[in-house]
PDB file of C-alpha atoms in Angstrom:
ATOM      1  CA  MET A   1      26.310  59.025   2.554  1.00 48.00           C
ATOM      2  CA  GLY A   2      29.209  57.802   0.411  1.00 48.00           C
ATOM      3  CA  GLY A   3      31.403  54.800   1.034  1.00 47.00           C
ATOM      4  CA  SER A   4      34.116  54.556   3.664  1.00 50.00           C
ATOM      5  CA  TRP A   5      36.334  51.888   5.216  1.00 45.00           C
ATOM      6  CA  ASP A   6      33.637  51.135   7.810  1.00 53.00           C
ATOM      7  CA  ALA A   7      30.807  51.154   5.241  1.00 53.00           C
ATOM      8  CA  PRO A   8      32.178  50.319   1.745  1.00 54.00           C
ATOM      9  CA  LEU A   9      28.803  50.902   0.052  1.00 59.00           C
ATOM     10  CA  GLY A  10      27.932  53.887   2.214  1.00 55.00           C
ATOM     11  CA  THR A  11      24.940  54.409   4.474  1.00 62.00           C
ATOM     12  CA  ASP A  12      21.299  55.195   3.809  1.00 59.00           C
ATOM     13  CA  GLN A  13      19.291  58.207   4.958  1.00 62.00           C
ATOM     14  CA  LEU A  14      19.018  56.707   8.457  1.00 58.00           C
ATOM     15  CA  GLY A  15      22.737  56.031   8.753  1.00 59.00           C
ATOM     16  CA  ARG A  16      22.478  52.253   8.301  1.00 65.00           C
ATOM     17  CA  ASP A  17      25.263  50.348   6.567  1.00 69.00           C
ATOM     18  CA  VAL A  18      24.065  49.476   3.036  1.00 71.00           C
ATOM     19  CA  LEU A  19      26.401  46.480   2.712  1.00 74.00           C
ATOM     20  CA  LEU A  20      25.122  44.995   5.963  1.00 79.00           C
ATOM     21  CA  GLN A  21      21.534  45.544   4.841  1.00 79.00           C
ATOM     22  CA  LEU A  22      22.280  43.847   1.532  1.00 82.00           C
ATOM     23  CA  SER A  23      23.764  40.778   3.216  1.00 83.00           C
ATOM     24  CA  LEU A  24      20.700  40.420   5.443  1.00 85.00           C
ATOM     25  CA  ALA A  25      18.302  41.096   2.546  1.00 86.00           C
ATOM     26  CA  ILE A  26      19.937  38.463   0.323  1.00 88.00           C
ATOM     27  CA  ARG A  27      19.649  35.891   3.096  1.00 88.00           C
ATOM     28  CA  ILE A  28      15.953  36.614   3.672  1.00 89.00           C
ATOM     29  CA  SER A  29      15.101  36.662  -0.047  1.00 88.00           C
ATOM     30  CA  ALA A  30      16.968  33.405  -0.701  1.00 88.00           C
ATOM     31  CA  LEU A  31      15.442  31.721   2.367  1.00 90.00           C
ATOM     32  CA  VAL A  32      11.878  32.705   1.475  1.00 89.00           C
ATOM     33  CA  ALA A  33      12.337  31.620  -2.151  1.00 90.00           C
ATOM     34  CA  THR A  34      13.884  28.265  -1.180  1.00 92.00           C
ATOM     35  CA  VAL A  35      11.209  27.413   1.393  1.00 93.00           C
ATOM     36  CA  SER A  36       8.453  28.453  -1.020  1.00 92.00           C
ATOM     37  CA  VAL A  37       9.820  26.281  -3.831  1.00 93.00           C
ATOM     38  CA  LEU A  38      10.320  23.322  -1.487  1.00 94.00           C
ATOM     39  CA  LEU A  39       6.676  23.593  -0.422  1.00 94.00           C
ATOM     40  CA  ALA A  40       5.465  24.074  -4.002  1.00 93.00           C
ATOM     41  CA  GLY A  41       7.629  21.188  -5.190  1.00 93.00           C
ATOM     42  CA  THR A  42       6.355  18.850  -2.494  1.00 93.00           C
ATOM     43  CA  ILE A  43       2.734  19.603  -3.381  1.00 93.00           C
ATOM     44  CA  GLY A  44       3.366  19.414  -7.115  1.00 93.00           C
ATOM     45  CA  VAL A  45       5.373  16.181  -7.004  1.00 93.00           C
ATOM     46  CA  MET A  46       2.781  14.415  -4.847  1.00 92.00           C
ATOM     47  CA  LEU A  47      -0.122  15.464  -7.069  1.00 92.00           C
ATOM     48  CA  GLY A  48       1.831  14.730 -10.256  1.00 91.00           C
ATOM     49  CA  LEU A  49       2.792  11.221  -9.133  1.00 90.00           C
ATOM     50  CA  VAL A  50      -0.750  10.340  -8.097  1.00 89.00           C
ATOM     51  CA  SER A  51      -2.218  11.890 -11.252  1.00 89.00           C
ATOM     52  CA  GLY A  52       0.211  10.216 -13.646  1.00 88.00           C
ATOM     53  CA  TYR A  53       0.213   6.795 -11.996  1.00 85.00           C
ATOM     54  CA  ARG A  54      -3.444   6.430 -11.141  1.00 83.00           C
ATOM     55  CA  GLY A  55      -4.987   8.293 -14.083  1.00 78.00           C
ATOM     56  CA  GLY A  56      -8.782   8.319 -14.370  1.00 80.00           C
ATOM     57  CA  TRP A  57     -10.815  10.664 -12.193  1.00 84.00           C
ATOM     58  CA  MET A  58      -7.782  11.533 -10.069  1.00 83.00           C
ATOM     59  CA  ASP A  59      -5.934  12.737 -13.161  1.00 84.00           C
ATOM     60  CA  SER A  60      -8.952  14.803 -14.199  1.00 88.00           C
ATOM     61  CA  ILE A  61      -9.185  16.495 -10.802  1.00 90.00           C
ATOM     62  CA  VAL A  62      -5.493  17.406 -10.741  1.00 88.00           C
ATOM     63  CA  ASN A  63      -5.708  18.757 -14.303  1.00 87.00           C
ATOM     64  CA  ARG A  64      -8.705  20.912 -13.434  1.00 89.00           C
ATOM     65  CA  LEU A  65      -6.959  22.215 -10.320  1.00 88.00           C
ATOM     66  CA  SER A  66      -3.834  23.121 -12.283  1.00 87.00           C
ATOM     67  CA  GLU A  67      -5.836  24.870 -14.988  1.00 86.00           C
ATOM     68  CA  THR A  68      -7.753  26.848 -12.359  1.00 86.00           C
ATOM     69  CA  GLN A  69      -4.535  27.840 -10.607  1.00 84.00           C
ATOM     70  CA  MET A  70      -2.927  28.953 -13.866  1.00 83.00           C
ATOM     71  CA  ALA A  71      -5.938  31.185 -14.551  1.00 83.00           C
ATOM     72  CA  LEU A  72      -5.423  33.088 -11.281  1.00 80.00           C
ATOM     73  CA  PRO A  73      -2.839  35.908 -11.509  1.00 80.00           C
ATOM     74  CA  PHE A  74      -0.068  35.615  -8.943  1.00 79.00           C
ATOM     75  CA  LEU A  75      -0.583  39.140  -7.553  1.00 77.00           C
ATOM     76  CA  VAL A  76      -4.306  38.540  -7.072  1.00 81.00           C
ATOM     77  CA  VAL A  77      -3.584  35.408  -5.020  1.00 80.00           C
ATOM     78  CA  ALA A  78      -0.977  37.296  -2.992  1.00 80.00           C
ATOM     79  CA  MET A  79      -3.301  40.241  -2.308  1.00 79.00           C
ATOM     80  CA  VAL A  80      -6.137  37.976  -1.176  1.00 81.00           C
ATOM     81  CA  LEU A  81      -3.786  36.152   1.192  1.00 81.00           C
ATOM     82  CA  ALA A  82      -2.383  39.458   2.454  1.00 77.00           C
ATOM     83  CA  VAL A  83      -5.905  40.573   3.366  1.00 76.00           C
ATOM     84  CA  ALA A  84      -6.741  37.221   4.968  1.00 80.00           C
ATOM     85  CA  LEU A  85      -3.456  36.538   6.785  1.00 78.00           C
ATOM     86  CA  GLY A  86      -1.826  39.968   6.873  1.00 78.00           C
ATOM     87  CA  PRO A  87       1.488  40.891   5.218  1.00 78.00           C
ATOM     88  CA  SER A  88       4.199  38.561   6.542  1.00 79.00           C
ATOM     89  CA  LEU A  89       6.761  35.923   5.632  1.00 82.00           C
ATOM     90  CA  THR A  90       4.050  33.268   5.960  1.00 83.00           C
ATOM     91  CA  THR A  91       1.838  35.095   3.481  1.00 83.00           C
ATOM     92  CA  ILE A  92       4.572  35.370   0.898  1.00 85.00           C
ATOM     93  CA  VAL A  93       5.635  31.720   1.263  1.00 89.00           C
ATOM     94  CA  VAL A  94       2.047  30.475   0.895  1.00 87.00           C
ATOM     95  CA  ALA A  95       1.372  32.789  -2.075  1.00 86.00           C
ATOM     96  CA  ILE A  96       4.458  31.639  -3.991  1.00 88.00           C
ATOM     97  CA  ALA A  97       3.829  27.965  -3.144  1.00 89.00           C
ATOM     98  CA  LEU A  98       0.186  28.119  -4.270  1.00 86.00           C
ATOM     99  CA  SER A  99       1.237  29.687  -7.553  1.00 85.00           C
ATOM    100  CA  GLY A 100       4.293  27.499  -8.121  1.00 88.00           C
ATOM    101  CA  TRP A 101       3.136  23.903  -7.672  1.00 91.00           C
ATOM    102  CA  VAL A 102       1.605  23.573 -11.150  1.00 91.00           C
ATOM    103  CA  PRO A 103       4.874  23.241 -13.182  1.00 92.00           C
ATOM    104  CA  PHE A 104       6.076  20.514 -10.810  1.00 94.00           C
ATOM    105  CA  ALA A 105       2.786  18.628 -11.076  1.00 92.00           C
ATOM    106  CA  ARG A 106       2.722  18.796 -14.881  1.00 92.00           C
ATOM    107  CA  LEU A 107       6.357  17.723 -15.222  1.00 92.00           C
ATOM    108  CA  VAL A 108       6.022  14.791 -12.816  1.00 92.00           C
ATOM    109  CA  ARG A 109       2.687  13.714 -14.311  1.00 91.00           C
ATOM    110  CA  ALA A 110       4.210  13.544 -17.797  1.00 90.00           C
ATOM    111  CA  GLU A 111       7.121  11.420 -16.586  1.00 90.00           C
ATOM    112  CA  ALA A 112       4.883   9.198 -14.442  1.00 89.00           C
ATOM    113  CA  LEU A 113       2.672   8.456 -17.470  1.00 87.00           C
ATOM    114  CA  VAL A 114       5.734   7.014 -19.216  1.00 87.00           C
ATOM    115  CA  LEU A 115       7.227   5.245 -16.200  1.00 87.00           C
ATOM    116  CA  ARG A 116       4.041   3.420 -15.225  1.00 84.00           C
ATOM    117  CA  ASN A 117       4.335   1.323 -18.401  1.00 83.00           C
ATOM    118  CA  ARG A 118       8.020   0.446 -17.892  1.00 85.00           C
ATOM    119  CA  GLU A 119       9.006  -3.150 -17.209  1.00 84.00           C
ATOM    120  CA  PHE A 120      10.123  -2.655 -13.607  1.00 83.00           C
ATOM    121  CA  VAL A 121       6.774  -1.085 -12.691  1.00 82.00           C
ATOM    122  CA  LEU A 122       4.780  -3.814 -14.462  1.00 84.00           C
ATOM    123  CA  LEU A 123       6.833  -6.480 -12.694  1.00 85.00           C
ATOM    124  CA  ALA A 124       6.170  -4.797  -9.350  1.00 82.00           C
ATOM    125  CA  LYS A 125       2.439  -4.917 -10.075  1.00 81.00           C
ATOM    126  CA  VAL A 126       2.661  -8.611 -10.958  1.00 83.00           C
ATOM    127  CA  ALA A 127       4.435  -9.184  -7.641  1.00 83.00           C
ATOM    128  CA  SER A 128       1.447  -7.527  -5.881  1.00 80.00           C
ATOM    129  CA  VAL A 129       3.499  -4.584  -4.635  1.00 78.00           C
ATOM    130  CA  SER A 130       1.245  -1.853  -3.260  1.00 82.00           C
ATOM    131  CA  SER A 131       0.635   1.283  -5.316  1.00 80.00           C
ATOM    132  CA  ALA A 132       2.123   3.487  -2.590  1.00 84.00           C
ATOM    133  CA  ARG A 133       5.337   1.433  -2.574  1.00 85.00           C
ATOM    134  CA  ILE A 134       5.588   1.534  -6.372  1.00 84.00           C
ATOM    135  CA  VAL A 135       5.170   5.306  -6.379  1.00 86.00           C
ATOM    136  CA  LEU A 136       7.721   5.894  -3.611  1.00 85.00           C
ATOM    137  CA  ARG A 137      10.318   3.239  -4.517  1.00 85.00           C
ATOM    138  CA  HIS A 138      10.134   3.200  -8.319  1.00 82.00           C
ATOM    139  CA  LEU A 139       8.556   6.386  -9.675  1.00 87.00           C
ATOM    140  CA  LEU A 140       9.790   9.041  -7.250  1.00 88.00           C
ATOM    141  CA  PRO A 141      13.559   8.304  -7.592  1.00 86.00           C
ATOM    142  CA  ASN A 142      13.252   8.423 -11.383  1.00 86.00           C
ATOM    143  CA  VAL A 143      11.551  11.836 -11.489  1.00 88.00           C
ATOM    144  CA  LEU A 144      13.752  13.507  -8.858  1.00 86.00           C
ATOM    145  CA  PRO A 145      16.547  14.641 -11.246  1.00 84.00           C
ATOM    146  CA  SER A 146      14.072  16.584 -13.389  1.00 86.00           C
ATOM    147  CA  VAL A 147      12.400  17.967 -10.281  1.00 90.00           C
ATOM    148  CA  VAL A 148      15.741  19.244  -8.944  1.00 87.00           C
ATOM    149  CA  VAL A 149      16.422  21.075 -12.209  1.00 86.00           C
ATOM    150  CA  LEU A 150      12.970  22.639 -12.255  1.00 90.00           C
ATOM    151  CA  GLY A 151      13.266  23.506  -8.565  1.00 90.00           C
ATOM    152  CA  THR A 152      16.546  25.332  -9.071  1.00 88.00           C
ATOM    153  CA  GLN A 153      15.077  27.395 -11.891  1.00 86.00           C
ATOM    154  CA  SER A 154      11.924  28.028  -9.869  1.00 90.00           C
ATOM    155  CA  ILE A 155      13.952  29.518  -7.011  1.00 91.00           C
ATOM    156  CA  ALA A 156      15.115  32.304  -9.341  1.00 88.00           C
ATOM    157  CA  ILE A 157      11.492  33.075 -10.221  1.00 89.00           C
ATOM    158  CA  ALA A 158      10.502  32.914  -6.551  1.00 90.00           C
ATOM    159  CA  VAL A 159      13.222  35.440  -5.641  1.00 90.00           C
ATOM    160  CA  LEU A 160      11.721  37.900  -8.132  1.00 88.00           C
ATOM    161  CA  GLU A 161       8.169  37.205  -6.932  1.00 87.00           C
ATOM    162  CA  GLU A 162       9.171  37.701  -3.315  1.00 87.00           C
ATOM    163  CA  SER A 163      10.884  40.966  -4.203  1.00 87.00           C
ATOM    164  CA  ALA A 164       7.802  42.196  -6.070  1.00 85.00           C
ATOM    165  CA  LEU A 165       5.512  41.447  -3.124  1.00 84.00           C
ATOM    166  CA  SER A 166       7.878  42.967  -0.570  1.00 84.00           C
ATOM    167  CA  PHE A 167       8.264  46.049  -2.781  1.00 83.00           C
ATOM    168  CA  LEU A 168       4.471  46.468  -2.678  1.00 81.00           C
ATOM    169  CA  GLY A 169       4.439  46.017   1.100  1.00 80.00           C
ATOM    170  CA  LEU A 170       2.711  42.604   1.001  1.00 79.00           C
ATOM    171  CA  GLY A 171       5.676  40.523   2.108  1.00 76.00           C
ATOM    172  CA  VAL A 172       8.594  41.064   4.464  1.00 75.00           C
ATOM    173  CA  GLN A 173       7.835  43.681   7.104  1.00 76.00           C
ATOM    174  CA  PRO A 174      10.234  45.882   9.141  1.00 73.00           C
ATOM    175  CA  PRO A 175      12.522  45.364  10.982  1.00 75.00           C
ATOM    176  CA  MET A 176      13.202  42.403   8.668  1.00 79.00           C
ATOM    177  CA  MET A 177      14.381  43.302   5.181  1.00 81.00           C
ATOM    178  CA  SER A 178      14.541  41.604   1.793  1.00 84.00           C
ATOM    179  CA  LEU A 179      15.841  42.905  -1.510  1.00 84.00           C
ATOM    180  CA  GLY A 180      12.323  43.905  -2.561  1.00 84.00           C
ATOM    181  CA  SER A 181      11.542  45.829   0.629  1.00 82.00           C
ATOM    182  CA  MET A 182      14.982  47.463   0.450  1.00 81.00           C
ATOM    183  CA  ILE A 183      14.210  48.709  -3.063  1.00 82.00           C
ATOM    184  CA  GLY A 184      10.795  49.918  -1.916  1.00 78.00           C
ATOM    185  CA  GLN A 185      12.194  51.842   1.034  1.00 76.00           C
ATOM    186  CA  THR A 186      14.845  53.606  -1.069  1.00 71.00           C
ATOM    187  CA  ARG A 187      12.885  54.271  -4.279  1.00 68.00           C
ATOM    188  CA  LEU A 188      12.181  57.879  -3.269  1.00 64.00           C
ATOM    189  CA  GLN A 189      15.934  58.570  -3.231  1.00 61.00           C
ATOM    190  CA  LEU A 190      16.308  57.601  -6.914  1.00 61.00           C
ATOM    191  CA  GLN A 191      16.833  61.200  -8.056  1.00 60.00           C
ATOM    192  CA  THR A 192      19.006  62.348  -5.172  1.00 63.00           C
ATOM    193  CA  ASP A 193      20.949  59.199  -4.185  1.00 64.00           C
ATOM    194  CA  ALA A 194      20.441  56.811  -7.121  1.00 63.00           C
ATOM    195  CA  TRP A 195      22.932  54.283  -5.723  1.00 65.00           C
ATOM    196  CA  LEU A 196      20.588  53.479  -2.816  1.00 72.00           C
ATOM    197  CA  PRO A 197      17.825  51.797  -4.877  1.00 72.00           C
ATOM    198  CA  LEU A 198      20.125  50.756  -7.732  1.00 79.00           C
ATOM    199  CA  THR A 199      22.409  48.686  -5.492  1.00 81.00           C
ATOM    200  CA  PRO A 200      19.701  46.185  -4.374  1.00 82.00           C
ATOM    201  CA  ILE A 201      18.281  46.129  -7.926  1.00 85.00           C
ATOM    202  CA  ILE A 202      21.669  45.098  -9.327  1.00 87.00           C
ATOM    203  CA  VAL A 203      22.168  42.524  -6.564  1.00 86.00           C
ATOM    204  CA  LEU A 204      18.679  41.111  -7.209  1.00 88.00           C
ATOM    205  CA  ALA A 205      19.397  40.754 -10.926  1.00 88.00           C
ATOM    206  CA  LEU A 206      22.763  39.073 -10.266  1.00 89.00           C
ATOM    207  CA  LEU A 207      21.228  36.693  -7.714  1.00 87.00           C
ATOM    208  CA  ALA A 208      18.479  35.612 -10.130  1.00 87.00           C
ATOM    209  CA  LEU A 209      21.041  35.231 -12.926  1.00 88.00           C
ATOM    210  CA  ALA A 210      23.352  33.101 -10.760  1.00 87.00           C
ATOM    211  CA  ILE A 211      20.511  30.769  -9.777  1.00 86.00           C
ATOM    212  CA  ASN A 212      19.411  30.446 -13.414  1.00 83.00           C
ATOM    213  CA  ILE A 213      22.959  29.556 -14.475  1.00 85.00           C
ATOM    214  CA  LEU A 214      23.085  26.903 -11.737  1.00 83.00           C
ATOM    215  CA  GLY A 215      19.774  25.478 -12.921  1.00 78.00           C
ATOM    216  CA  ASP A 216      20.997  25.420 -16.519  1.00 79.00           C
ATOM    217  CA  ARG A 217      24.085  23.453 -15.491  1.00 80.00           C
ATOM    218  CA  PHE A 218      21.902  20.920 -13.681  1.00 75.00           C
ATOM    219  CA  ARG A 219      19.780  20.587 -16.819  1.00 73.00           C
ATOM    220  CA  ARG A 220      22.815  20.004 -19.046  1.00 76.00           C
ATOM    221  CA  ARG A 221      24.204  17.326 -16.732  1.00 74.00           C
ATOM    222  CA  LEU A 222      20.813  15.612 -16.731  1.00 68.00           C
ATOM    223  CA  GLU A 223      20.723  15.642 -20.542  1.00 60.00           C
ATOM    224  CA  ILE A 224      24.238  14.158 -20.715  1.00 55.00           C
ATOM    225  CA  LYS A 225      23.286  11.323 -18.333  1.00 57.00           C
ATOM    226  CA  LYS A 226      20.228  10.560 -20.418  1.00 53.00           C
TER     227      LYS A 226
END
């Protein structure tokens, strides 16, 4: 049905307020993407710091793991997890995190390789400071700005990945709703009520664009400080 004062964007075929659904869907999509990127970032930063600082066999193992992960298509990982765990928020968070830790690990590893030869790190070694303390007190604070920029940009990608999985029925399940599941539920009305699927599609595109712009601003500020 068309818009009205009570429902500015109208209602769907079941009489539900589209605007209310959109507000709930945006919250779920953003929450899932943020949690997924936080988990992926935590894994990637830890592995990248250890790999870059320690080097040797540890570096080789992390590199092999990242190469193996990059060879696995995201949808394949998601489908395997959906079969093993069942379609749910947990499945989608784990799938995105398992596919998203590699960029964090590679970025942090590259910066750690440079930082481990800096004077303040060498002085800490001479002072017999433990490796764990050097990593946490000296390396981690120096890589965090780059990690924040990458994390912001990764959230935009995670929003799209979550929407793709929910659209296929592998993610958010009713009665919960995300932008992807909202598009999936209304796709059959494309020819009769095109505004139903087009509205969440437009909102999804704008949300991803807004997050990308935010990430770009973080990147520019980081470049200016450098």
